[in-house]
Tab-separated table of C-alpha atoms in Angstrom:
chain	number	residue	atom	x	y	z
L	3	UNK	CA	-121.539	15.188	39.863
L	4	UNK	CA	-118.478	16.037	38.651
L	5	UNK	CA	-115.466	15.983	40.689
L	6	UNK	CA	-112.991	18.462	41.431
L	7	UNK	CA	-109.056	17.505	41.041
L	8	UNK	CA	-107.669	19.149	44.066
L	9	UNK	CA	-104.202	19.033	42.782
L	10	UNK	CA	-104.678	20.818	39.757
L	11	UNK	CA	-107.485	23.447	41.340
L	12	UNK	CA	-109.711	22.202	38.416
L	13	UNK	CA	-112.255	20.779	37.649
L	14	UNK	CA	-111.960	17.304	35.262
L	15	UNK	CA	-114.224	18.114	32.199
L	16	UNK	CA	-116.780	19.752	34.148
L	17	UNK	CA	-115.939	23.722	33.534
L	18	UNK	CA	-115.556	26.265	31.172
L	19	UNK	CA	-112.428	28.581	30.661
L	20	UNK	CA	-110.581	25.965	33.786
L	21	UNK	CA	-112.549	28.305	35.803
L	22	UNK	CA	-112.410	26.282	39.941
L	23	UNK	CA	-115.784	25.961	41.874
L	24	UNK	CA	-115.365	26.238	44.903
L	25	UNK	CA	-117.490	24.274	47.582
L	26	UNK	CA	-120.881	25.311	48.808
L	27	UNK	CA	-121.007	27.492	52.335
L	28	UNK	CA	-123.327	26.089	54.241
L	29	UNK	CA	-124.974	28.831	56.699
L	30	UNK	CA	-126.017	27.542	60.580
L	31	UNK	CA	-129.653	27.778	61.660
L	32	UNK	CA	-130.815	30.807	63.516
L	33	UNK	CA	-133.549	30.637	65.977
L	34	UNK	CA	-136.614	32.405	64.233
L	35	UNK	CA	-138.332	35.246	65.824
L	36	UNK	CA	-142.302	36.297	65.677
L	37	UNK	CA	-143.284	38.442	62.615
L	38	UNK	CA	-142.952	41.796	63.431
L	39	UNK	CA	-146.920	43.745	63.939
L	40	UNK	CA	-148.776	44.509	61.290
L	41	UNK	CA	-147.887	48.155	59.688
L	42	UNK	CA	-151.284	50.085	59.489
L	43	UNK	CA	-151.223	52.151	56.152
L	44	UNK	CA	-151.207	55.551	57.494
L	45	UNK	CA	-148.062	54.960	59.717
L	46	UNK	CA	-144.506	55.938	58.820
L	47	UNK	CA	-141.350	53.343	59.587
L	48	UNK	CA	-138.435	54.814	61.293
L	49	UNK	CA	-135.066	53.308	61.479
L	50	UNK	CA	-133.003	54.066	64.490
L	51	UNK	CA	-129.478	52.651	63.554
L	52	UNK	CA	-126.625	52.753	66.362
L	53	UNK	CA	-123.240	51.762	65.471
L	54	UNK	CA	-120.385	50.296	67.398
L	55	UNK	CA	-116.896	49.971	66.973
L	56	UNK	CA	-113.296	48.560	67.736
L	57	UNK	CA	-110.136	48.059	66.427
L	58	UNK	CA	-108.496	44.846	67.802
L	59	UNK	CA	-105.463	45.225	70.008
L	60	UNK	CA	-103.822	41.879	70.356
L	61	UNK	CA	-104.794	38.504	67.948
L	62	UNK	CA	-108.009	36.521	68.849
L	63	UNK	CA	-107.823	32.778	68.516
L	64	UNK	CA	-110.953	31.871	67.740
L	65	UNK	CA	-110.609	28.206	67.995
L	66	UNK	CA	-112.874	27.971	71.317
L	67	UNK	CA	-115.239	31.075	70.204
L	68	UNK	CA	-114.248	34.439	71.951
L	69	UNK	CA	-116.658	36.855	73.377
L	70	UNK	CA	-115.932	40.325	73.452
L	71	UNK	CA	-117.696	43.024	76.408
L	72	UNK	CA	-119.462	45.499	74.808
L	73	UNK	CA	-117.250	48.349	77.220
L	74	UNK	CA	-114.085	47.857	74.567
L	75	UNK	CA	-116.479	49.450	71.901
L	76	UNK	CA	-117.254	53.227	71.053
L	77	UNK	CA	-120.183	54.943	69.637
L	78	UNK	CA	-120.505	56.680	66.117
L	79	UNK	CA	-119.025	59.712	67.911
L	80	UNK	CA	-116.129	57.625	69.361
L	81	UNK	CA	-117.651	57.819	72.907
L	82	UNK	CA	-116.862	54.783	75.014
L	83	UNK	CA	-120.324	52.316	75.586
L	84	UNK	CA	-121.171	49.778	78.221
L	85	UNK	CA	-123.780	48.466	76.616
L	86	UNK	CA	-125.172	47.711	73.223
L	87	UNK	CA	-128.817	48.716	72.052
L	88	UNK	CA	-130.458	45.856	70.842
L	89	UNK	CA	-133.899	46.297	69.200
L	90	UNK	CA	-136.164	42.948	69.241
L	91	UNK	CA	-137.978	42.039	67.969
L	92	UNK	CA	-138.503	44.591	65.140
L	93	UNK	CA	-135.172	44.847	64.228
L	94	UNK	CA	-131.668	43.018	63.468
L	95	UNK	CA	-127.875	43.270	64.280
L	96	UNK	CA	-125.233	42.809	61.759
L	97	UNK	CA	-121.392	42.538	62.702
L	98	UNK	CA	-118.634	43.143	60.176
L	99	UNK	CA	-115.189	42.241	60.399
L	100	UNK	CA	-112.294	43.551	58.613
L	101	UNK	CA	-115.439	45.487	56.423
L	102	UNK	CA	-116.805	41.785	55.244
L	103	UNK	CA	-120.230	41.274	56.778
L	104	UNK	CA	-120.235	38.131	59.119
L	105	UNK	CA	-122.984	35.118	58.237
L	106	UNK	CA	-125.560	35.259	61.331
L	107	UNK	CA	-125.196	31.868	62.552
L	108	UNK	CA	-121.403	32.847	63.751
L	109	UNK	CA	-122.510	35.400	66.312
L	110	UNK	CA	-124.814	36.602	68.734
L	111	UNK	CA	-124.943	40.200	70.713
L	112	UNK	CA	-126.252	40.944	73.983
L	113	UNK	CA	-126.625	44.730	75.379
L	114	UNK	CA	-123.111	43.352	77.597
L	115	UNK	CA	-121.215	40.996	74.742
L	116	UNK	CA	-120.788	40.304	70.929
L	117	UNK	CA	-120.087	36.382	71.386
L	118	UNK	CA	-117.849	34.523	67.823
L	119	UNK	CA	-118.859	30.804	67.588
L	120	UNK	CA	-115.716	28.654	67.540
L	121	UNK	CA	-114.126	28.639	64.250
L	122	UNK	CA	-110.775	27.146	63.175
L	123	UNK	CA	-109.650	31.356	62.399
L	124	UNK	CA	-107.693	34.107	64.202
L	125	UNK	CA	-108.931	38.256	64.212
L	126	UNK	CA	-105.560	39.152	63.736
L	127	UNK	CA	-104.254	42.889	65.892
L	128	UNK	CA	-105.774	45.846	63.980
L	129	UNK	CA	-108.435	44.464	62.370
L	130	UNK	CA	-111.476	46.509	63.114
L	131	UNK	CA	-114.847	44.968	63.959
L	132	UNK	CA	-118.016	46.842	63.859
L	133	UNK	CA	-121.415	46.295	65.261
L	134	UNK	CA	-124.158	47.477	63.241
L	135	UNK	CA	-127.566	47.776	65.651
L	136	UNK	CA	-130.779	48.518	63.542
L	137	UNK	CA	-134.596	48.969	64.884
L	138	UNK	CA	-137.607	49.739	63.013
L	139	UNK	CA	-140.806	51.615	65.045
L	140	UNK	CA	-143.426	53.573	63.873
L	141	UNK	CA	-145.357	56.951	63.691
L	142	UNK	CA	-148.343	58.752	62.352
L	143	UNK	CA	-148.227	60.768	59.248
């Protein structure tokens, strides 16, 4: 493999146009859940999406993980919460922060806490972090 000259920020023979590869991310193992039921063909899905929200007030240090209660979110309608809606096992949860969707092995979300895995990074003060709750049931058509 070729190697990377970390002084320069390029690569020794290895690239076209001196463009710099950077390393691989390497994503953390999440525990896997049953498949969902089998969808009988004349059933409809429905999504039911709920959406949470808040804007960080002071800097997190997320050197020992940080978990966050799910009473300093709101709603879509800005509407204080005390709990999230999780959907499981037909559906997922996605958190963005700072509007960059988060890997899944960093997190987890309860209904009472959205838990960060320690992580040599800060959530600086006004960065906003939303929760993105989705579920999947179904109906007859």
């Amino acid at each position: 493999m070729n190697k990377i000259n970390p002084r320069k920020f390029n690569c020794n023979y290895c690239c076209e146009n001196r463009r710099f590869y950077w390393p691989r991310i390497i994503a953390r193992t999440t525990p896997s859940v049953p498949f969902p039921p089998v969808i009988v063909p004349d059933q409809a899905i429905i999504p039911t999406i709920n959406r949470y929200f808040y804007i960080v007030t002071e800097d997190i240090n997320l050197t020992n993980g940080a978990t966050l209660p799910a009473n300093l979110f709101t709603d879509d309608n800005s509407n204080p919460i005390t709990e999230f809606t999780i959907y499981n096992p037909n559906g997922y949860v996605n958190i963005y922060i700072n509007a960059m969707m988060q890997e899944g092995g960093i997190y987890s979300v309860t209904p009472d806490a959205l838990t960060i895995e320690p992580v040599a990074a800060t959530i600086f003060a006004g960065t906003p972090i939303i929760i993105e709750s989705l579920g999947f049931s179904t109906a007859a058509i």
